[in-house]
Short mmCIF file of C-alpha atoms and ligand atoms in Angstrom, two decimals:
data_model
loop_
_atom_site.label_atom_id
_atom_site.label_comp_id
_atom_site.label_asym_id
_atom_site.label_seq_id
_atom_site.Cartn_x
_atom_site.Cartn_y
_atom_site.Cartn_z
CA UNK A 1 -9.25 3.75 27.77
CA UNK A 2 -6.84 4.46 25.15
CA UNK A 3 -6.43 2.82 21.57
CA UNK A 4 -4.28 3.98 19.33
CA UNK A 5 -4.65 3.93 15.48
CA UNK A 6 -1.00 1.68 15.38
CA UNK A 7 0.79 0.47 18.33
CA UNK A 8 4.60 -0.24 16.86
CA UNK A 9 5.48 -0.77 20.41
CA UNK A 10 3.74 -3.79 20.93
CA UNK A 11 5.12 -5.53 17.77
CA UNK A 12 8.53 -4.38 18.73
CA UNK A 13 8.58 -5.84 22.13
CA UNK A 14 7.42 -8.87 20.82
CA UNK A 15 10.47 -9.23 18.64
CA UNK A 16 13.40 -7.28 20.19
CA UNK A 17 15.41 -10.57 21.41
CA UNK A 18 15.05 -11.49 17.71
CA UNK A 19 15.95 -8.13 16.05
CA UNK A 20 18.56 -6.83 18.38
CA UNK A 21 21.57 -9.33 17.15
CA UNK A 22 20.73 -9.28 13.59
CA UNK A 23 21.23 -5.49 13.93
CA UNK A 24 24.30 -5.69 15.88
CA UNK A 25 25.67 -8.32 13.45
CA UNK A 26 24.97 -5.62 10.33
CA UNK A 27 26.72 -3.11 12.58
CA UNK A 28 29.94 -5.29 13.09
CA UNK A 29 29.95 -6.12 9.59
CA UNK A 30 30.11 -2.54 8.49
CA UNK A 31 28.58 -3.41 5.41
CA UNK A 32 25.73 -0.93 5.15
CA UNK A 33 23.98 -0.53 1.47
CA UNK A 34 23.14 -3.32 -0.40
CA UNK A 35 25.20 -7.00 0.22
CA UNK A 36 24.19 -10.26 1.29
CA UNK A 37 21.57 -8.86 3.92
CA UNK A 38 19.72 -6.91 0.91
CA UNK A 39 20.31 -10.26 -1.17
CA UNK A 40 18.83 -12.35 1.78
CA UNK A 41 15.74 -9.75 1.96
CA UNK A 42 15.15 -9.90 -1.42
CA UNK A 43 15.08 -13.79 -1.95
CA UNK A 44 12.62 -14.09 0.97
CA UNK A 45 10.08 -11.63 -0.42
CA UNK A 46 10.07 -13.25 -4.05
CA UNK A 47 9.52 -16.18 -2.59
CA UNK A 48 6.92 -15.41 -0.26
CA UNK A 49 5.07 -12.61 -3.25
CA UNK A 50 5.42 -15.67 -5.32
CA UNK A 51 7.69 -13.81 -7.97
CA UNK A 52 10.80 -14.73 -9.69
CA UNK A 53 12.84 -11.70 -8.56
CA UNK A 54 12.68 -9.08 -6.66
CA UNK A 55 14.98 -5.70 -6.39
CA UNK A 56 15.28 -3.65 -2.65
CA UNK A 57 14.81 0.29 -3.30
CA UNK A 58 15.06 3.20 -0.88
CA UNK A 59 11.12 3.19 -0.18
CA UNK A 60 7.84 2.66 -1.75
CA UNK A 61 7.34 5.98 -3.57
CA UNK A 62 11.35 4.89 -5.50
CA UNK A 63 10.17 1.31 -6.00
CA UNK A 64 7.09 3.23 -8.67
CA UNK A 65 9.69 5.65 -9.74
CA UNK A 66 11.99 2.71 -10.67
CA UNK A 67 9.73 0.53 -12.25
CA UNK A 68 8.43 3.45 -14.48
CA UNK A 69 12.04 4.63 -15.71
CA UNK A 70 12.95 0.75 -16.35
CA UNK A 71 9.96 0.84 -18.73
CA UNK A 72 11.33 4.85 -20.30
CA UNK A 73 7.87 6.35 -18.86
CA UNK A 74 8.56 10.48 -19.52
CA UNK A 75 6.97 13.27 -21.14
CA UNK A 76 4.49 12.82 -23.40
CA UNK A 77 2.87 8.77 -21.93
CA UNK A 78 0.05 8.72 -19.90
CA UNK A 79 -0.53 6.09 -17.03
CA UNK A 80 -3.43 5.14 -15.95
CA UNK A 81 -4.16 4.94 -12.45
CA UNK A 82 -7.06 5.91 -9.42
CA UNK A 83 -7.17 9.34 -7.65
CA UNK A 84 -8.35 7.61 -4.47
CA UNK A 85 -4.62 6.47 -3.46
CA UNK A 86 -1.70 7.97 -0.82
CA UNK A 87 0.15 10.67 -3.14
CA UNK A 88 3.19 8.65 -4.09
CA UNK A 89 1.39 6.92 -7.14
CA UNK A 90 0.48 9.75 -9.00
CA UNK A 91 3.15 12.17 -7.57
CA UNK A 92 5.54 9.48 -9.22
CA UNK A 93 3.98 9.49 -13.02
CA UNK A 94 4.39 13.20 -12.29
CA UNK A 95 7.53 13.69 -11.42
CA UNK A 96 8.89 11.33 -14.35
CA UNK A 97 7.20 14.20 -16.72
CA UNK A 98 4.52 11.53 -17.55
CA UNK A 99 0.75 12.75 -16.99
CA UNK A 100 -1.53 10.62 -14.41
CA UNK A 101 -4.46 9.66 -15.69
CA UNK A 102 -7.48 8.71 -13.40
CA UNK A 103 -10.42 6.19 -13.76
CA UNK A 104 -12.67 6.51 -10.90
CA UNK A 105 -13.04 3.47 -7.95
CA UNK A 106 -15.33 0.92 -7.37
CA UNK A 107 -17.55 2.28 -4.49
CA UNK A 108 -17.20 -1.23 -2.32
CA UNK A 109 -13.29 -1.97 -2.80
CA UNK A 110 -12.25 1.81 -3.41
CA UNK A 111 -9.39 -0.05 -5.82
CA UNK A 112 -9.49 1.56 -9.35
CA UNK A 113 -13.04 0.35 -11.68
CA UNK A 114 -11.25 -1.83 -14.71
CA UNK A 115 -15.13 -1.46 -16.34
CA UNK A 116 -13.92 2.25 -16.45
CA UNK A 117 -10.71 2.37 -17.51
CA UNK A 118 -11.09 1.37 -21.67
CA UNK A 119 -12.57 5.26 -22.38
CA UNK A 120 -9.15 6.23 -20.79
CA UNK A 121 -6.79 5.04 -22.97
CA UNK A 122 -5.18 7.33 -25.94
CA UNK A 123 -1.87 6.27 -28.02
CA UNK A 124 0.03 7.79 -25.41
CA UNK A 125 -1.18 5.46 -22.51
CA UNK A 126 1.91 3.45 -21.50
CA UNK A 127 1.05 1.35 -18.30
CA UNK A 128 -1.76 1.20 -16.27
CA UNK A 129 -1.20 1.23 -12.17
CA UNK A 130 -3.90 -0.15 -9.95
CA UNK A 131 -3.47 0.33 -6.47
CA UNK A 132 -4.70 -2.69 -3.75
CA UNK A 133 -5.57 -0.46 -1.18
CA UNK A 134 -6.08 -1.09 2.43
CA UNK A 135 -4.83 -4.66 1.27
CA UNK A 136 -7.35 -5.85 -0.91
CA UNK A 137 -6.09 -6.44 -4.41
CA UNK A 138 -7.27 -4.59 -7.75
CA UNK A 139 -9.84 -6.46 -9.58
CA UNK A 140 -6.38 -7.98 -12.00
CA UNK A 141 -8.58 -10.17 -14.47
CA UNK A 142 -9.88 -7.16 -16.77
CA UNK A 143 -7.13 -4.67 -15.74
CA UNK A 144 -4.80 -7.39 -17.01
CA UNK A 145 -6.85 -8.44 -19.92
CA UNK A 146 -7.27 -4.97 -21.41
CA UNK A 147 -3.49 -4.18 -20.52
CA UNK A 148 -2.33 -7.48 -22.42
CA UNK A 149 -4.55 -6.37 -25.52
CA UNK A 150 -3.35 -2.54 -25.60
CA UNK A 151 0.10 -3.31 -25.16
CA UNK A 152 0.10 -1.61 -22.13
CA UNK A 153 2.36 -2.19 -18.85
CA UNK A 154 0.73 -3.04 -15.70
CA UNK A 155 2.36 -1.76 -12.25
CA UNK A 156 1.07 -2.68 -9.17
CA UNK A 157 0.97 -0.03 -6.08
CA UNK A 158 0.97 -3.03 -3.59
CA UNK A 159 2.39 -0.66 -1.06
CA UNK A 160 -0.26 -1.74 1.02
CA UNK A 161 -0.92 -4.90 0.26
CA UNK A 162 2.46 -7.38 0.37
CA UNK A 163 0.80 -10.54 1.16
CA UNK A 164 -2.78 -10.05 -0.50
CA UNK A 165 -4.46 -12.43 -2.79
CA UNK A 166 -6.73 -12.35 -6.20
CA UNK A 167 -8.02 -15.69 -7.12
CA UNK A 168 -4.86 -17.33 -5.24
CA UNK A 169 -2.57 -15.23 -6.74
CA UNK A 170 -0.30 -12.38 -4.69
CA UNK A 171 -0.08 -9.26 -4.78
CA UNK A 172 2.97 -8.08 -7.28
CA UNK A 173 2.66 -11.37 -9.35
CA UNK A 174 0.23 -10.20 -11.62
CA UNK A 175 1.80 -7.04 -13.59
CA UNK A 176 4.71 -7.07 -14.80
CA UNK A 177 6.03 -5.09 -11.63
CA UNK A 178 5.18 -4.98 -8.15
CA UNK A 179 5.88 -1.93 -5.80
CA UNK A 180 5.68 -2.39 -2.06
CA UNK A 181 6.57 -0.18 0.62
CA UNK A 182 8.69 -0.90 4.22
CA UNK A 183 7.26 2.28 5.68
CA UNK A 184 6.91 1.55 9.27
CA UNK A 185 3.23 1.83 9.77
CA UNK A 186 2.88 -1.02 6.46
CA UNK A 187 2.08 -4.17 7.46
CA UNK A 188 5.87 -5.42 7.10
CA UNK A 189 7.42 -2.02 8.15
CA UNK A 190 10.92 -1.59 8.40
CA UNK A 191 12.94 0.87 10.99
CA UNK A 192 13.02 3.86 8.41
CA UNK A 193 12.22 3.57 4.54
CA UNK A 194 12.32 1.23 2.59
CA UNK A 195 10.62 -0.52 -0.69
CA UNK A 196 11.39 -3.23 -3.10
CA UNK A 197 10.12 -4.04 -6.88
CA UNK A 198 8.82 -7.59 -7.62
CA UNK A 199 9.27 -9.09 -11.25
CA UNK A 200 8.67 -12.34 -13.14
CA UNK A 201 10.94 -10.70 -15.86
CA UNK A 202 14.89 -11.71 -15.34
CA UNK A 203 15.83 -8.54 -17.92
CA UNK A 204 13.39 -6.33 -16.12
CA UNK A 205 14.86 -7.25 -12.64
CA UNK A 206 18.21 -6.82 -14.10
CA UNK A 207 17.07 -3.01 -15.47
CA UNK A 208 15.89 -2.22 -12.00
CA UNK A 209 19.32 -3.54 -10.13
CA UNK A 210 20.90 -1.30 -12.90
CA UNK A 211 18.65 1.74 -12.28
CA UNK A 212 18.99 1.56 -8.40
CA UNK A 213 22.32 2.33 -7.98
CA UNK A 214 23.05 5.20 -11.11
CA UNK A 215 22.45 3.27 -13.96
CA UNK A 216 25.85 1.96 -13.77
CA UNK A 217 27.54 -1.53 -14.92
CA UNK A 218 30.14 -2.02 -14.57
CA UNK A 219 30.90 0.29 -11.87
CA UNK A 220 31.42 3.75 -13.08
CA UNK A 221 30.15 2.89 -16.87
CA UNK A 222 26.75 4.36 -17.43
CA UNK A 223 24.79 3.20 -20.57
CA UNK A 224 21.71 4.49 -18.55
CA UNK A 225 20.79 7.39 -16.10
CA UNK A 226 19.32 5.91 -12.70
CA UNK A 227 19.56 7.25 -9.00
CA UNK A 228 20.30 6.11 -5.96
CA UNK A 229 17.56 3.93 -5.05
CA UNK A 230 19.14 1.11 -3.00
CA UNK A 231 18.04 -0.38 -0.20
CA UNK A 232 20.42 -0.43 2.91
CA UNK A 233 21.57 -3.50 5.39
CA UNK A 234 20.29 -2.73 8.37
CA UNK A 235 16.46 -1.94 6.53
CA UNK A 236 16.77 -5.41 4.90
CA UNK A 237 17.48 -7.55 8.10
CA UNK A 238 14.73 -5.75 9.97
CA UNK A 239 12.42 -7.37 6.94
CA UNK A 240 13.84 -10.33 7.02
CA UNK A 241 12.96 -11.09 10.45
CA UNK A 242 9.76 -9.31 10.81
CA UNK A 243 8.51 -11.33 7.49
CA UNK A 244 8.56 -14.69 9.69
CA UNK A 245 5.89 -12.80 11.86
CA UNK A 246 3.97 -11.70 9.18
CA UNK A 247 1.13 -14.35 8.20
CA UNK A 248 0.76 -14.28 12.32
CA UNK A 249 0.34 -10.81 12.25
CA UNK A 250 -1.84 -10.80 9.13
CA UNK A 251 -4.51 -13.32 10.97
CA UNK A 252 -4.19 -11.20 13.66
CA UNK A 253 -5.36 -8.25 11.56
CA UNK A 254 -7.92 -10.47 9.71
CA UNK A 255 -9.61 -11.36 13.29
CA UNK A 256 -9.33 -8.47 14.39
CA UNK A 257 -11.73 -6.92 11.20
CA UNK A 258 -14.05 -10.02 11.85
CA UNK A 259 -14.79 -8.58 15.43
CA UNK A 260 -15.47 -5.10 14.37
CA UNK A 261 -18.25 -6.71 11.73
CA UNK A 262 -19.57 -8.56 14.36
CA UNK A 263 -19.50 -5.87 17.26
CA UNK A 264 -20.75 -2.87 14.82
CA UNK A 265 -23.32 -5.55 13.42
CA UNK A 266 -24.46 -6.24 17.13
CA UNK A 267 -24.41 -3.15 18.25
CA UNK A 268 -27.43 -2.34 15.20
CA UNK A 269 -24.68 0.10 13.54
CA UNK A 270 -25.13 -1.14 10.64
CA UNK A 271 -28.85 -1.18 9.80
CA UNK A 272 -29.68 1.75 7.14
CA UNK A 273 -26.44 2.21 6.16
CA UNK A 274 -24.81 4.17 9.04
CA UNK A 275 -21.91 1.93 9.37
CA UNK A 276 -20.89 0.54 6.12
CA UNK A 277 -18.63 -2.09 6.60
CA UNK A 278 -15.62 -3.13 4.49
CA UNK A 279 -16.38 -5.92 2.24
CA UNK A 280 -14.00 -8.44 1.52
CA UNK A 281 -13.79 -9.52 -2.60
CA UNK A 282 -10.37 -10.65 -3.09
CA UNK A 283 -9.06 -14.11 -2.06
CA UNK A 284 -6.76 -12.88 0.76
CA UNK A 285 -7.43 -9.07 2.00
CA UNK A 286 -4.34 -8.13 4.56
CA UNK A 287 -6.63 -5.52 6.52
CA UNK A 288 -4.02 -2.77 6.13
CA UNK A 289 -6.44 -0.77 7.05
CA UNK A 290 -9.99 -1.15 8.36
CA UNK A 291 -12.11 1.19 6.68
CA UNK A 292 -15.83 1.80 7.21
CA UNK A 293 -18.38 4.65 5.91
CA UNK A 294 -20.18 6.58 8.03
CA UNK A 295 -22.23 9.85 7.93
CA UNK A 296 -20.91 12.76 9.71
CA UNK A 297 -17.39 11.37 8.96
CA UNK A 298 -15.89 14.21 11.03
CA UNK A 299 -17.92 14.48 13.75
CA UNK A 300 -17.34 10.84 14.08
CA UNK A 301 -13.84 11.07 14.27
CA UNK A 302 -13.66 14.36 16.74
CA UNK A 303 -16.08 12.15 18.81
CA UNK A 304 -13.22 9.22 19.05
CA UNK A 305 -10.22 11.59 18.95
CA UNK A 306 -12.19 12.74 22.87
CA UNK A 307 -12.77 9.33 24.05
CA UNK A 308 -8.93 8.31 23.01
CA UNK A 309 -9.71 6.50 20.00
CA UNK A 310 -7.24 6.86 17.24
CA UNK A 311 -8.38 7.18 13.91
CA UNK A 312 -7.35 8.26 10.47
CA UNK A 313 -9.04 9.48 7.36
CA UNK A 314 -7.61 7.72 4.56
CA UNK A 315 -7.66 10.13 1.98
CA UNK A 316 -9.52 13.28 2.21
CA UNK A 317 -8.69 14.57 -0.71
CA UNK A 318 -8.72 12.56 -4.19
CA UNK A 319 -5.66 13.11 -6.21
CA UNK A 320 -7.18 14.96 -9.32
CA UNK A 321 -8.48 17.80 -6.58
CA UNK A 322 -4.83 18.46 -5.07
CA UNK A 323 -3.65 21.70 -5.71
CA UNK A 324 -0.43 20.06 -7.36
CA UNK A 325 -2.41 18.62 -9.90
CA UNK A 326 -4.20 21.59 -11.10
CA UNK A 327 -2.58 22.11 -14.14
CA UNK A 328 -4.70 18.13 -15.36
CA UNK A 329 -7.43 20.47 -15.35
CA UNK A 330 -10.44 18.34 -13.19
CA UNK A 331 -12.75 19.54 -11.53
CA UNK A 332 -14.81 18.50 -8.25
CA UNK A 333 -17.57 15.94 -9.48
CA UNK A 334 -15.35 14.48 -12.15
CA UNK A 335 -14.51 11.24 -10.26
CA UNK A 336 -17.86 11.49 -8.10
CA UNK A 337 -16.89 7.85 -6.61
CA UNK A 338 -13.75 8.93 -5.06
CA UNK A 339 -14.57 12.32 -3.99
CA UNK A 340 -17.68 10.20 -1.89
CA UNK A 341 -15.04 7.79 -0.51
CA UNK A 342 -12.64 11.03 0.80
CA UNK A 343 -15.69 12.50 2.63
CA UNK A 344 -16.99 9.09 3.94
CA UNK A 345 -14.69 6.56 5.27
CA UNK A 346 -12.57 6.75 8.00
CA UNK A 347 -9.95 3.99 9.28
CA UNK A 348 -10.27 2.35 13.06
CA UNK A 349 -7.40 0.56 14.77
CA UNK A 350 -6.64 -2.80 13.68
CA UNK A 351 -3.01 -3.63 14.18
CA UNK A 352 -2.48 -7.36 15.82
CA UNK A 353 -1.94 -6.38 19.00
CA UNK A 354 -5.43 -4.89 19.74
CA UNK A 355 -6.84 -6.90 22.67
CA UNK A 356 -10.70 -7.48 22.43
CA UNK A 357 -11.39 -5.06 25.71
CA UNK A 358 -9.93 -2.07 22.82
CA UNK A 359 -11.96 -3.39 20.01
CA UNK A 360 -15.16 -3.59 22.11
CA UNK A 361 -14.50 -0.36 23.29
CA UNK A 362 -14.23 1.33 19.87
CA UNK A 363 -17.73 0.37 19.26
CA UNK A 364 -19.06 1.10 22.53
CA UNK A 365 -17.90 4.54 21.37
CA UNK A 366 -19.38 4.64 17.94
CA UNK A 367 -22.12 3.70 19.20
CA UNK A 368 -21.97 6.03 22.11
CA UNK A 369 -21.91 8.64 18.90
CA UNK A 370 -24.56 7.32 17.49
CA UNK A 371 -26.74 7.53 20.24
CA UNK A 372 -25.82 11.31 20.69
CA UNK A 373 -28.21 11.95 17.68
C1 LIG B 1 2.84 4.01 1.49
C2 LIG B 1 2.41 4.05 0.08
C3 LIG B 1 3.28 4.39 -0.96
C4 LIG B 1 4.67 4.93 -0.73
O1 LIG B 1 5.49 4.18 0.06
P1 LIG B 1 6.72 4.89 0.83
O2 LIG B 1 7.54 3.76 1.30
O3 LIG B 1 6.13 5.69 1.94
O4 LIG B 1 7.43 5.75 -0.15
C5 LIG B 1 2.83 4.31 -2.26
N1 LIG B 1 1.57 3.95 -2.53
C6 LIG B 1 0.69 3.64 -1.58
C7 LIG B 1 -0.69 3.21 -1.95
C8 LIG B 1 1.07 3.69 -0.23
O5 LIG B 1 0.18 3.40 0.72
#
């Protein structure tokens, strides 16, 4: 048998007679970047994030760019975020001049530890960006609580997470921004990149439709420097549609993560800590990824690789050990939580689509490891 880590296919044939004449219709209409299909995008992800506004951007990585330069993060501010993240959250602080700084995880969420993240701030701290990775929020109530009393920004890398909930409340409602990502393999991909910034702030949401296309308003007047961060047509109406699947899809993904506990806890995986298995916190995890611990992480994942299971090692190295990020000055053992997590856990399939013969037969094979010794 074969089981892939994603299987885009599937989704797409599920929703071709749906998508094909909403992209036609954009490519009739000629009207490519930005316009009523971006508008129509955007309104249905505030609503459904629960947010006042929200602003389409090129991808994920521009929606964090954005959101820092509409808050004048550059050289010489700090932002606080985790090292246990995909490279476009700190490579973002970076690249505005800004320095990232890290607080190490929480060893059962592997989002950022808010208990940790006081000692970290200095008078140049400007914002502090959790991350809800795999697509469990950020524990918000003390990130939020210490942000509010320091003054201090909060962005949310919800790249991962559009849909997730802490105590009822979603993912890019809680800061004052929230960054998600249309990458294909997210849980509401698009057909190429795309992102989009969620606000609760009308003047902030303004800033970032300003930013997005050059800083300019009126056309050609420039009180600001932006980019060209805007979201196209044909991106947008691929959202659109694909967000009516998406609480389908997510209950797809959150049954599928209910089997693996049960199989792997059948199967006697679990006992003595060989398989840890994600634990859920938050009020709503999306099951981005499933990610367990395991000894032998690579072995492990050789071992499925020959029997034709896809896997994926979500991250294997922490931020503050990339060579990049040499000049910050850390090394190994200085964020001994996250560096644990990048030689641990690896990710099994969980897209919607996987029937319970493919589940069954990824623990079969774990097992099947196991047994080797
Ligand atoms: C995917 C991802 C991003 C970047 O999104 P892109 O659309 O690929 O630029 C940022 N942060 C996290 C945590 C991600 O998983």
């Amino acid at each position: 048998m074969n089981v892939s880590l994603l299987d885009l296919k599937a989704q797409y044939a599920a929703i071709r007679d749906e998508i094909e004449p909403v992209l036609r219709e954009v490519v009739e209409s000629q009207y490519f970047i930005l316009g009523p299909k971006v508008q129509e995008c955007e309104k249905a992800i505030a609503s459904y994030c629960r947010c006042e506004r929200a602003v389409g951007v090129t991808s994920g990585t521009d929606a964090l760019l954005v959101a820092m330069m509409a808050e004048g993060i550059g050289p010489g501010d700090e932002v606080i975020t985790t090292p246990y993240t995909f490279f476009a959250t700190a490579g973002s602080i970076a690249r505005l001049g800004a320095r990232p700084v890290f607080v190490d995880i929480d060893p059962v969420t592997f989002n950022i530890n808010p208990a940790l993240i006081e000692a970290k701030i200095t008078s140049k701290t400007r914002a502090i960006m959790p991350v809800h990775l795999y697509g469990q929020m950020a524990d918000m109530d003390p990130i939020m609580e210490i942000a509010n009393r320091r003054g201090l920004v909060v962005i949310e890398d919800a790249a991962q997470a559009i849909g997730s909930e802490y105590k009822g409340r979603r993912a890019g409602s809680i800061g004052q921004y929230g960054c998600f990502s249309f990458f294909p393999s997210k849980n509401l991909g698009c057909f190429g990149d795309g992102g989009i910034v969620t606000t609760n702030d009308a003047a902030r949401a303004d800033k970032l439709s300003i930013l997005r296309a050059h800083g300019s308003k009126p056309k050609y007047y420039h009180k600001i420097i932006g980019g060209n961060f805007r979201l196209d047509a044909l991106q947008a109406a691929v959202v659109t549609v694909k967000l009516r699947h998406l609480d389908k899809w997510t209950a797809g993904r959150q049954a599928n993560a209910r089997r693996y506990d049960r199989l792997l806890e059948a199967a006697g995986l679990t006992k003595n800590g060989r398989v840890v298995l994600p634990k859920v916190v938050a009020s709503r995890h999306i099951f981005n990824q499933y990610v367990i611990r395991v000894p032998r992480r690579d072995e492990l994942q050789a071992f499925l690789k020959d029997k034709g299971v896809g896997t994926e090692v979500y991250y294997p190295v922490p931020m503050h050990l990339q060579e990049c990020f040499a000049y910050l000055g850390h090394k190994p053992g200085a964020f001994p939580e996250s560096e644990k997590a990048a030689r641990e856990t690896v990710a099994l399939p969980i897209y919607p689509e996987l029937t319970d013969e493919q589940a069954a037969y990824v623990v079969e094979c774990i097992g099947a490891f196991g047994a080797q010794g």
